[in-house]
Amino acid sequence: MAPPADAESLSKFLDNAPVPLSFTYRPKEFQVEGFELEHGYRLKVPKSGKAWLEFEGPTGNYSIITKYLDEDDGQSELALRADGRELDRWSFTDDDNGMKMRSVHSVALKKGSRIELRGKAGGGEYGRIYGMRILGGHPQELKALEVGKGRVLF
């Protein structure tokens, strides 16, 4: 189906829209102490440990999203830190063998900020981490632009 003859490119309306920043970190990109790279695509912590990285982006406020596996054979604990400040701490208590994402918003970061996960295994659950995304801005900073019969959020 072809677009209507009077259709215009959305990019025409978004020339001045900020480009969102997004940084993805895979498990093999973390420095580790006590964590282990498992099967080349996830980290696990057999007892306790930490995994960290240096942030590569510019100074600003960001959301940090950690992807992890909540298993049914124990309850691991994880803490997220940035430049020595604890931002969040949680236990893997769903016990449903499901992939989860935990988000923290409005985190002030600068190039070179140290982002660290501190983990502790619980029972047979080894705090398995599948990666981290860091997104520029946070939900309260979204702007809306009226375009035709709808709105574009950016």
GROMACS .gro file of N, CA and C in nm:
model
  462
    1MET      N    1   0.085  -0.118   0.000
    1MET     CA    2   0.000   0.000   0.000
    1MET      C    3   0.089   0.124   0.000
    2ALA      N    4   0.068   0.212  -0.093
    2ALA     CA    5   0.147   0.333  -0.105
    2ALA      C    6   0.093   0.441  -0.012
    3PRO      N    7   0.180   0.531   0.035
    3PRO     CA    8   0.132   0.640   0.120
    3PRO      C    9   0.049   0.738   0.037
    4PRO      N   10  -0.038   0.815   0.103
    4PRO     CA   11  -0.119   0.914   0.029
    4PRO      C   12  -0.029   1.013  -0.044
    5ALA      N   13  -0.080   1.071  -0.151
    5ALA     CA   14  -0.003   1.164  -0.234
    5ALA      C   15   0.046   1.285  -0.155
    6ASP      N   16  -0.032   1.328  -0.055
    6ASP     CA   17   0.007   1.447   0.022
    6ASP      C   18   0.085   1.412   0.150
    7ALA      N   19   0.129   1.287   0.162
    7ALA     CA   20   0.206   1.245   0.281
    7ALA      C   21   0.342   1.313   0.283
    8GLU      N   22   0.386   1.349   0.403
    8GLU     CA   23   0.518   1.412   0.419
    8GLU      C   24   0.602   1.326   0.513
    9SER      N   25   0.732   1.333   0.495
    9SER     CA   26   0.824   1.258   0.580
    9SER      C   27   0.819   1.312   0.722
   10LEU      N   28   0.815   1.223   0.819
   10LEU     CA   29   0.815   1.261   0.959
   10LEU      C   30   0.941   1.339   0.995
   11SER      N   31   1.052   1.310   0.929
   11SER     CA   32   1.177   1.378   0.960
   11SER      C   33   1.167   1.529   0.936
   12LYS      N   34   1.078   1.571   0.847
   12LYS     CA   35   1.059   1.714   0.822
   12LYS      C   36   1.016   1.787   0.949
   13PHE      N   37   0.938   1.721   1.032
   13PHE     CA   38   0.885   1.783   1.152
   13PHE      C   39   0.979   1.770   1.272
   14LEU      N   40   1.078   1.685   1.261
   14LEU     CA   41   1.166   1.656   1.375
   14LEU      C   42   1.308   1.706   1.358
   15ASP      N   43   1.329   1.803   1.269
   15ASP     CA   44   1.463   1.852   1.244
   15ASP      C   45   1.535   1.897   1.370
   16ASN      N   46   1.464   1.955   1.464
   16ASN     CA   47   1.527   2.007   1.585
   16ASN      C   48   1.510   1.914   1.706
   17ALA      N   49   1.459   1.796   1.683
   17ALA     CA   50   1.438   1.702   1.794
   17ALA      C   51   1.573   1.647   1.840
   18PRO      N   52   1.592   1.636   1.971
   18PRO     CA   53   1.718   1.578   2.019
   18PRO      C   54   1.726   1.430   1.984
   19VAL      N   55   1.844   1.384   1.953
   19VAL     CA   56   1.865   1.243   1.925
   19VAL      C   57   1.889   1.173   2.059
   20PRO      N   58   1.806   1.076   2.095
   20PRO     CA   59   1.826   1.009   2.224
   20PRO      C   60   1.958   0.933   2.226
   21LEU      N   61   2.023   0.936   2.340
   21LEU     CA   62   2.148   0.863   2.357
   21LEU      C   63   2.118   0.725   2.412
   22SER      N   64   2.184   0.625   2.360
   22SER     CA   65   2.164   0.489   2.406
   22SER      C   66   2.298   0.415   2.403
   23PHE      N   67   2.331   0.354   2.516
   23PHE     CA   68   2.455   0.279   2.529
   23PHE      C   69   2.419   0.139   2.578
   24THR      N   70   2.464   0.038   2.507
   24THR     CA   71   2.438  -0.100   2.545
   24THR      C   72   2.568  -0.166   2.585
   25TYR      N   73   2.567  -0.230   2.702
   25TYR     CA   74   2.686  -0.300   2.751
   25TYR      C   75   2.652  -0.448   2.768
   26ARG      N   76   2.729  -0.530   2.701
   26ARG     CA   77   2.712  -0.676   2.711
   26ARG      C   78   2.799  -0.730   2.824
   27PRO      N   79   2.764  -0.844   2.877
   27PRO     CA   80   2.840  -0.899   2.990
   27PRO      C   81   2.990  -0.906   2.969
   28LYS      N   82   3.035  -0.940   2.849
   28LYS     CA   83   3.179  -0.953   2.827
   28LYS      C   84   3.252  -0.819   2.830
   29GLU      N   85   3.178  -0.707   2.832
   29GLU     CA   86   3.240  -0.574   2.838
   29GLU      C   87   3.266  -0.527   2.981
   30PHE      N   88   3.215  -0.598   3.079
   30PHE     CA   89   3.233  -0.561   3.220
   30PHE      C   90   3.368  -0.612   3.271
   31GLN      N   91   3.428  -0.536   3.361
   31GLN     CA   92   3.540  -0.586   3.440
   31GLN      C   93   3.476  -0.661   3.557
   32VAL      N   94   3.535  -0.769   3.602
   32VAL     CA   95   3.470  -0.848   3.706
   32VAL      C   96   3.567  -0.888   3.818
   33GLU      N   97   3.509  -0.905   3.934
   33GLU     CA   98   3.578  -0.959   4.051
   33GLU      C   99   3.474  -1.043   4.127
   34GLY      N  100   3.487  -1.174   4.120
   34GLY     CA  101   3.388  -1.262   4.183
   34GLY      C  102   3.278  -1.307   4.089
   35PHE      N  103   3.247  -1.227   3.987
   35PHE     CA  104   3.154  -1.269   3.882
   35PHE      C  105   3.234  -1.349   3.779
   36GLU      N  106   3.165  -1.431   3.701
   36GLU     CA  107   3.228  -1.508   3.593
   36GLU      C  108   3.144  -1.491   3.467
   37LEU      N  109   3.213  -1.486   3.352
   37LEU     CA  110   3.144  -1.487   3.224
   37LEU      C  111   3.103  -1.631   3.197
   38GLU      N  112   2.974  -1.653   3.175
   38GLU     CA  113   2.920  -1.788   3.157
   38GLU      C  114   2.867  -1.802   3.014
   39HIS      N  115   2.916  -1.900   2.941
   39HIS     CA  116   2.874  -1.929   2.803
   39HIS      C  117   2.897  -1.812   2.709
   40GLY      N  118   2.975  -1.714   2.747
   40GLY     CA  119   3.008  -1.601   2.661
   40GLY      C  120   2.902  -1.494   2.651
   41TYR      N  121   2.784  -1.512   2.716
   41TYR     CA  122   2.677  -1.414   2.699
   41TYR      C  123   2.609  -1.370   2.828
   42ARG      N  124   2.654  -1.418   2.943
   42ARG     CA  125   2.594  -1.372   3.069
   42ARG      C  126   2.698  -1.381   3.180
   43LEU      N  127   2.674  -1.303   3.285
   43LEU     CA  128   2.759  -1.309   3.404
   43LEU      C  129   2.686  -1.386   3.513
   44LYS      N  130   2.762  -1.457   3.594
   44LYS     CA  131   2.704  -1.520   3.712
   44LYS      C  132   2.797  -1.496   3.829
   45VAL      N  133   2.740  -1.497   3.949
   45VAL     CA  134   2.819  -1.476   4.069
   45VAL      C  135   2.801  -1.599   4.160
   46PRO      N  136   2.901  -1.689   4.164
   46PRO     CA  137   2.888  -1.812   4.244
   46PRO      C  138   2.874  -1.785   4.394
   47LYS      N  139   2.935  -1.679   4.445
   47LYS     CA  140   2.924  -1.645   4.588
   47LYS      C  141   2.888  -1.499   4.601
   48SER      N  142   2.987  -1.411   4.591
   48SER     CA  143   2.963  -1.267   4.590
   48SER      C  144   3.069  -1.202   4.502
   49GLY      N  145   3.036  -1.085   4.450
   49GLY     CA  146   3.133  -1.019   4.364
   49GLY      C  147   3.081  -0.887   4.311
   50LYS      N  148   3.160  -0.829   4.223
   50LYS     CA  149   3.120  -0.705   4.158
   50LYS      C  150   3.161  -0.707   4.012
   51ALA      N  151   3.084  -0.635   3.932
   51ALA     CA  152   3.110  -0.619   3.789
   51ALA      C  153   3.093  -0.471   3.759
   52TRP      N  154   3.188  -0.413   3.685
   52TRP     CA  155   3.181  -0.269   3.663
   52TRP      C  156   3.226  -0.232   3.523
   53LEU      N  157   3.194  -0.109   3.486
   53LEU     CA  158   3.233  -0.054   3.356
   53LEU      C  159   3.249   0.096   3.371
   54GLU      N  160   3.315   0.155   3.273
   54GLU     CA  161   3.327   0.300   3.266
   54GLU      C  162   3.229   0.351   3.161
   55PHE      N  163   3.146   0.447   3.202
   55PHE     CA  164   3.048   0.505   3.113
   55PHE      C  165   3.118   0.583   3.001
   56GLU      N  166   3.068   0.570   2.878
   56GLU     CA  167   3.133   0.629   2.761
   56GLU      C  168   3.066   0.757   2.711
   57GLY      N  169   2.952   0.792   2.766
   57GLY     CA  170   2.875   0.904   2.712
   57GLY      C  171   2.907   1.038   2.776
   58PRO      N  172   2.841   1.142   2.726
   58PRO     CA  173   2.861   1.277   2.779
   58PRO      C  174   2.787   1.298   2.911
   59THR      N  175   2.820   1.404   2.979
   59THR     CA  176   2.755   1.440   3.105
   59THR      C  177   2.606   1.460   3.082
   60GLY      N  178   2.524   1.407   3.172
   60GLY     CA  179   2.380   1.423   3.163
   60GLY      C  180   2.308   1.330   3.258
   61ASN      N  181   2.176   1.334   3.252
   61ASN     CA  182   2.091   1.246   3.332
   61ASN      C  183   2.049   1.128   3.246
   62TYR      N  184   2.056   1.009   3.305
   62TYR     CA  185   2.031   0.886   3.230
   62TYR      C  186   1.943   0.790   3.310
   63SER      N  187   1.885   0.697   3.237
   63SER     CA  188   1.818   0.581   3.297
   63SER      C  189   1.911   0.461   3.277
   64ILE      N  190   1.925   0.380   3.381
   64ILE     CA  191   2.007   0.259   3.373
   64ILE      C  192   1.915   0.140   3.386
   65ILE      N  193   1.922   0.049   3.290
   65ILE     CA  194   1.835  -0.068   3.287
   65ILE      C  195   1.923  -0.193   3.291
   66THR      N  196   1.902  -0.274   3.392
   66THR     CA  197   1.979  -0.398   3.410
   66THR      C  198   1.890  -0.516   3.374
   67LYS      N  199   1.939  -0.605   3.288
   67LYS     CA  200   1.865  -0.724   3.247
   67LYS      C  201   1.922  -0.844   3.322
   68TYR      N  202   1.835  -0.921   3.388
   68TYR     CA  203   1.880  -1.033   3.470
   68TYR      C  204   1.778  -1.147   3.466
   69LEU      N  205   1.820  -1.262   3.515
   69LEU     CA  206   1.735  -1.382   3.521
   69LEU      C  207   1.699  -1.412   3.666
   70ASP      N  208   1.569  -1.421   3.693
   70ASP     CA  209   1.521  -1.457   3.826
   70ASP      C  210   1.483  -1.605   3.823
   71GLU      N  211   1.564  -1.686   3.889
   71GLU     CA  212   1.544  -1.831   3.888
   71GLU      C  213   1.459  -1.876   4.007
   72ASP      N  214   1.415  -2.002   4.002
   72ASP     CA  215   1.326  -2.054   4.107
   72ASP      C  216   1.398  -2.134   4.216
   73ASP      N  217   1.531  -2.135   4.213
   73ASP     CA  218   1.603  -2.220   4.309
   73ASP      C  219   1.687  -2.139   4.410
   74GLY      N  220   1.644  -2.017   4.437
   74GLY     CA  221   1.713  -1.935   4.535
   74GLY      C  222   1.677  -1.789   4.514
   75GLN      N  223   1.740  -1.701   4.592
   75GLN     CA  224   1.713  -1.558   4.581
   75GLN      C  225   1.844  -1.480   4.590
   76SER      N  226   1.893  -1.440   4.475
   76SER     CA  227   2.014  -1.360   4.468
   76SER      C  228   1.983  -1.216   4.507
   77GLU      N  229   2.089  -1.140   4.535
   77GLU     CA  230   2.076  -0.998   4.564
   77GLU      C  231   2.168  -0.921   4.471
   78LEU      N  232   2.124  -0.801   4.432
   78LEU     CA  233   2.205  -0.718   4.344
   78LEU      C  234   2.191  -0.572   4.388
   79ALA      N  235   2.300  -0.498   4.381
   79ALA     CA  236   2.299  -0.354   4.408
   79ALA      C  237   2.362  -0.284   4.289
   80LEU      N  238   2.305  -0.170   4.252
   80LEU     CA  239   2.357  -0.088   4.144
   80LEU      C  240   2.418   0.038   4.205
   81ARG      N  241   2.541   0.069   4.162
   81ARG     CA  242   2.612   0.186   4.213
   81ARG      C  243   2.666   0.268   4.096
   82ALA      N  244   2.676   0.399   4.117
   82ALA     CA  245   2.739   0.487   4.018
   82ALA      C  246   2.831   0.582   4.094
   83ASP      N  247   2.958   0.581   4.058
   83ASP     CA  248   3.059   0.665   4.123
   83ASP      C  249   3.053   0.654   4.275
   84GLY      N  250   3.036   0.531   4.324
   84GLY     CA  251   3.038   0.505   4.468
   84GLY      C  252   2.905   0.524   4.539
   85ARG      N  253   2.805   0.578   4.472
   85ARG     CA  254   2.673   0.598   4.534
   85ARG      C  255   2.583   0.479   4.504
   86GLU      N  256   2.521   0.423   4.606
   86GLU     CA  257   2.425   0.316   4.580
   86GLU      C  258   2.296   0.378   4.528
   87LEU      N  259   2.250   0.330   4.413
   87LEU     CA  260   2.129   0.380   4.348
   87LEU      C  261   2.009   0.291   4.372
   88ASP      N  262   2.033   0.160   4.385
   88ASP     CA  263   1.923   0.065   4.397
   88ASP      C  264   1.979  -0.065   4.453
   89ARG      N  265   1.893  -0.138   4.522
   89ARG     CA  266   1.928  -0.270   4.575
   89ARG      C  267   1.801  -0.354   4.570
   90TRP      N  268   1.814  -0.479   4.523
   90TRP     CA  269   1.696  -0.564   4.516
   90TRP      C  270   1.734  -0.710   4.526
   91SER      N  271   1.633  -0.791   4.556
   91SER     CA  272   1.647  -0.937   4.561
   91SER      C  273   1.566  -0.996   4.448
   92PHE      N  274   1.612  -1.107   4.397
   92PHE     CA  275   1.544  -1.177   4.288
   92PHE      C  276   1.437  -1.267   4.351
   93THR      N  277   1.319  -1.214   4.375
   93THR     CA  278   1.218  -1.286   4.454
   93THR      C  279   1.099  -1.338   4.374
   94ASP      N  280   1.093  -1.315   4.243
   94ASP     CA  281   0.978  -1.365   4.166
   94ASP      C  282   0.983  -1.517   4.152
   95ASP      N  283   1.103  -1.574   4.150
   95ASP     CA  284   1.121  -1.719   4.145
   95ASP      C  285   1.042  -1.786   4.033
   96ASP      N  286   1.044  -1.725   3.914
   96ASP     CA  287   0.964  -1.776   3.802
   96ASP      C  288   1.048  -1.813   3.679
   97ASN      N  289   1.181  -1.816   3.694
   97ASN     CA  290   1.270  -1.845   3.582
   97ASN      C  291   1.248  -1.749   3.465
   98GLY      N  292   1.212  -1.626   3.499
   98GLY     CA  293   1.184  -1.527   3.396
   98GLY      C  294   1.293  -1.422   3.383
   99MET      N  295   1.307  -1.371   3.261
   99MET     CA  296   1.398  -1.261   3.233
   99MET      C  297   1.335  -1.133   3.285
  100LYS      N  298   1.411  -1.051   3.355
  100LYS     CA  299   1.360  -0.929   3.416
  100LYS      C  300   1.446  -0.810   3.375
  101MET      N  301   1.388  -0.691   3.390
  101MET     CA  302   1.463  -0.567   3.372
  101MET      C  303   1.432  -0.476   3.490
  102ARG      N  304   1.538  -0.419   3.545
  102ARG     CA  305   1.524  -0.328   3.659
  102ARG      C  306   1.577  -0.192   3.613
  103SER      N  307   1.497  -0.085   3.634
  103SER     CA  308   1.533   0.048   3.586
  103SER      C  309   1.551   0.146   3.700
  104VAL      N  310   1.649   0.232   3.685
  104VAL     CA  311   1.670   0.345   3.776
  104VAL      C  312   1.679   0.468   3.687
  105HIS      N  313   1.602   0.572   3.721
  105HIS     CA  314   1.594   0.691   3.637
  105HIS      C  315   1.665   0.811   3.701
  106SER      N  316   1.692   0.910   3.619
  106SER     CA  317   1.750   1.038   3.662
  106SER      C  318   1.884   1.021   3.732
  107VAL      N  319   1.971   0.942   3.673
  107VAL     CA  320   2.104   0.918   3.729
  107VAL      C  321   2.202   1.014   3.661
  108ALA      N  322   2.267   1.099   3.739
  108ALA     CA  323   2.366   1.193   3.685
  108ALA      C  324   2.495   1.117   3.656
  109LEU      N  325   2.537   1.117   3.529
  109LEU     CA  326   2.660   1.050   3.488
  109LEU      C  327   2.746   1.145   3.405
  110LYS      N  328   2.874   1.115   3.401
  110LYS     CA  329   2.967   1.188   3.314
  110LYS      C  330   3.057   1.085   3.247
  111LYS      N  331   3.128   1.127   3.144
  111LYS     CA  332   3.220   1.035   3.077
  111LYS      C  333   3.321   0.984   3.181
  112GLY      N  334   3.335   0.853   3.188
  112GLY     CA  335   3.426   0.792   3.284
  112GLY      C  336   3.361   0.753   3.416
  113SER      N  337   3.233   0.784   3.436
  113SER     CA  338   3.166   0.741   3.559
  113SER      C  339   3.175   0.590   3.572
  114ARG      N  340   3.200   0.544   3.694
  114ARG     CA  341   3.208   0.400   3.718
  114ARG      C  342   3.068   0.351   3.757
  115ILE      N  343   3.017   0.257   3.678
  115ILE     CA  344   2.888   0.195   3.706
  115ILE      C  345   2.916   0.053   3.750
  116GLU      N  346   2.863   0.017   3.865
  116GLU     CA  347   2.900  -0.111   3.927
  116GLU      C  348   2.777  -0.187   3.974
  117LEU      N  349   2.781  -0.317   3.952
  117LEU     CA  350   2.683  -0.409   4.008
  117LEU      C  351   2.753  -0.492   4.114
  118ARG      N  352   2.694  -0.500   4.232
  118ARG     CA  353   2.746  -0.586   4.338
  118ARG      C  354   2.643  -0.695   4.361
  119GLY      N  355   2.687  -0.819   4.351
  119GLY     CA  356   2.594  -0.930   4.358
  119GLY      C  357   2.630  -1.031   4.464
  120LYS      N  358   2.527  -1.104   4.506
  120LYS     CA  359   2.543  -1.212   4.603
  120LYS      C  360   2.449  -1.324   4.564
  121ALA      N  361   2.504  -1.445   4.548
  121ALA     CA  362   2.421  -1.561   4.513
  121ALA      C  363   2.333  -1.598   4.632
  122GLY      N  364   2.223  -1.665   4.602
  122GLY     CA  365   2.133  -1.712   4.707
  122GLY      C  366   2.080  -1.849   4.670
  123GLY      N  367   2.112  -1.951   4.751
  123GLY     CA  368   2.071  -2.087   4.718
  123GLY      C  369   2.139  -2.130   4.589
  124GLY      N  370   2.060  -2.183   4.496
  124GLY     CA  371   2.114  -2.226   4.367
  124GLY      C  372   2.104  -2.118   4.261
  125GLU      N  373   2.064  -1.999   4.300
  125GLU     CA  374   2.052  -1.888   4.205
  125GLU      C  375   2.181  -1.805   4.209
  126TYR      N  376   2.241  -1.783   4.091
  126TYR     CA  377   2.372  -1.721   4.084
  126TYR      C  378   2.372  -1.580   4.026
  127GLY      N  379   2.267  -1.505   4.048
  127GLY     CA  380   2.263  -1.365   4.007
  127GLY      C  381   2.303  -1.343   3.862
  128ARG      N  382   2.241  -1.413   3.770
  128ARG     CA  383   2.281  -1.406   3.629
  128ARG      C  384   2.237  -1.274   3.564
  129ILE      N  385   2.336  -1.205   3.507
  129ILE     CA  386   2.317  -1.074   3.444
  129ILE      C  387   2.336  -1.089   3.294
  130TYR      N  388   2.243  -1.033   3.217
  130TYR     CA  389   2.249  -1.043   3.071
  130TYR      C  390   2.289  -0.914   3.002
  131GLY      N  391   2.305  -0.806   3.078
  131GLY     CA  392   2.351  -0.682   3.017
  131GLY      C  393   2.290  -0.560   3.080
  132MET      N  394   2.327  -0.445   3.024
  132MET     CA  395   2.282  -0.317   3.077
  132MET      C  396   2.265  -0.219   2.961
  133ARG      N  397   2.160  -0.137   2.970
  133ARG     CA  398   2.141  -0.027   2.875
  133ARG      C  399   2.135   0.101   2.954
  134ILE      N  400   2.196   0.204   2.898
  134ILE     CA  401   2.192   0.336   2.959
  134ILE      C  402   2.133   0.430   2.855
  135LEU      N  403   2.021   0.493   2.892
  135LEU     CA  404   1.947   0.576   2.798
  135LEU      C  405   1.951   0.721   2.841
  136GLY      N  406   1.979   0.811   2.747
  136GLY     CA  407   1.982   0.954   2.775
  136GLY      C  408   1.844   1.006   2.806
  137GLY      N  409   1.838   1.095   2.903
  137GLY     CA  410   1.711   1.152   2.945
  137GLY      C  411   1.634   1.055   3.032
  138HIS      N  412   1.518   1.096   3.074
  138HIS     CA  413   1.430   1.008   3.150
  138HIS      C  414   1.287   1.044   3.115
  139PRO      N  415   1.189   0.962   3.153
  139PRO     CA  416   1.051   0.981   3.105
  139PRO      C  417   0.994   1.121   3.128
  140GLN      N  418   1.033   1.189   3.236
  140GLN     CA  419   0.979   1.321   3.263
  140GLN      C  420   1.028   1.425   3.163
  141GLU      N  421   1.130   1.394   3.083
  141GLU     CA  422   1.185   1.489   2.988
  141GLU      C  423   1.125   1.475   2.848
  142LEU      N  424   1.029   1.385   2.827
  142LEU     CA  425   0.971   1.368   2.695
  142LEU      C  426   0.896   1.493   2.652
  143LYS      N  427   0.906   1.526   2.524
  143LYS     CA  428   0.835   1.638   2.466
  143LYS      C  429   0.740   1.584   2.360
  144ALA      N  430   0.633   1.658   2.332
  144ALA     CA  431   0.536   1.615   2.232
  144ALA      C  432   0.530   1.717   2.119
  145LEU      N  433   0.513   1.669   1.997
  145LEU     CA  434   0.498   1.753   1.880
  145LEU      C  435   0.371   1.709   1.809
  146GLU      N  436   0.277   1.802   1.789
  146GLU     CA  437   0.154   1.772   1.718
  146GLU      C  438   0.186   1.761   1.569
  147VAL      N  439   0.153   1.647   1.508
  147VAL     CA  440   0.179   1.624   1.366
  147VAL      C  441   0.052   1.566   1.305
  148GLY      N  442  -0.009   1.642   1.217
  148GLY     CA  443  -0.131   1.595   1.153
  148GLY      C  444  -0.238   1.563   1.256
  149LYS      N  445  -0.285   1.438   1.257
  149LYS     CA  446  -0.390   1.397   1.349
  149LYS      C  447  -0.335   1.326   1.472
  150GLY      N  448  -0.205   1.335   1.494
  150GLY     CA  449  -0.146   1.264   1.608
  150GLY      C  450  -0.036   1.344   1.674
  151ARG      N  451   0.037   1.275   1.762
  151ARG     CA  452   0.149   1.336   1.833
  151ARG      C  453   0.270   1.245   1.824
  152VAL      N  454   0.387   1.305   1.818
  152VAL     CA  455   0.513   1.232   1.823
  152VAL      C  456   0.580   1.270   1.953
  153LEU      N  457   0.616   1.169   2.033
  153LEU     CA  458   0.689   1.194   2.157
  153LEU      C  459   0.836   1.177   2.131
  154PHE      N  460   0.917   1.268   2.184
  154PHE     CA  461   1.061   1.259   2.167
  154PHE      C  462   1.129   1.313   2.291
   0.00000   0.00000   0.00000
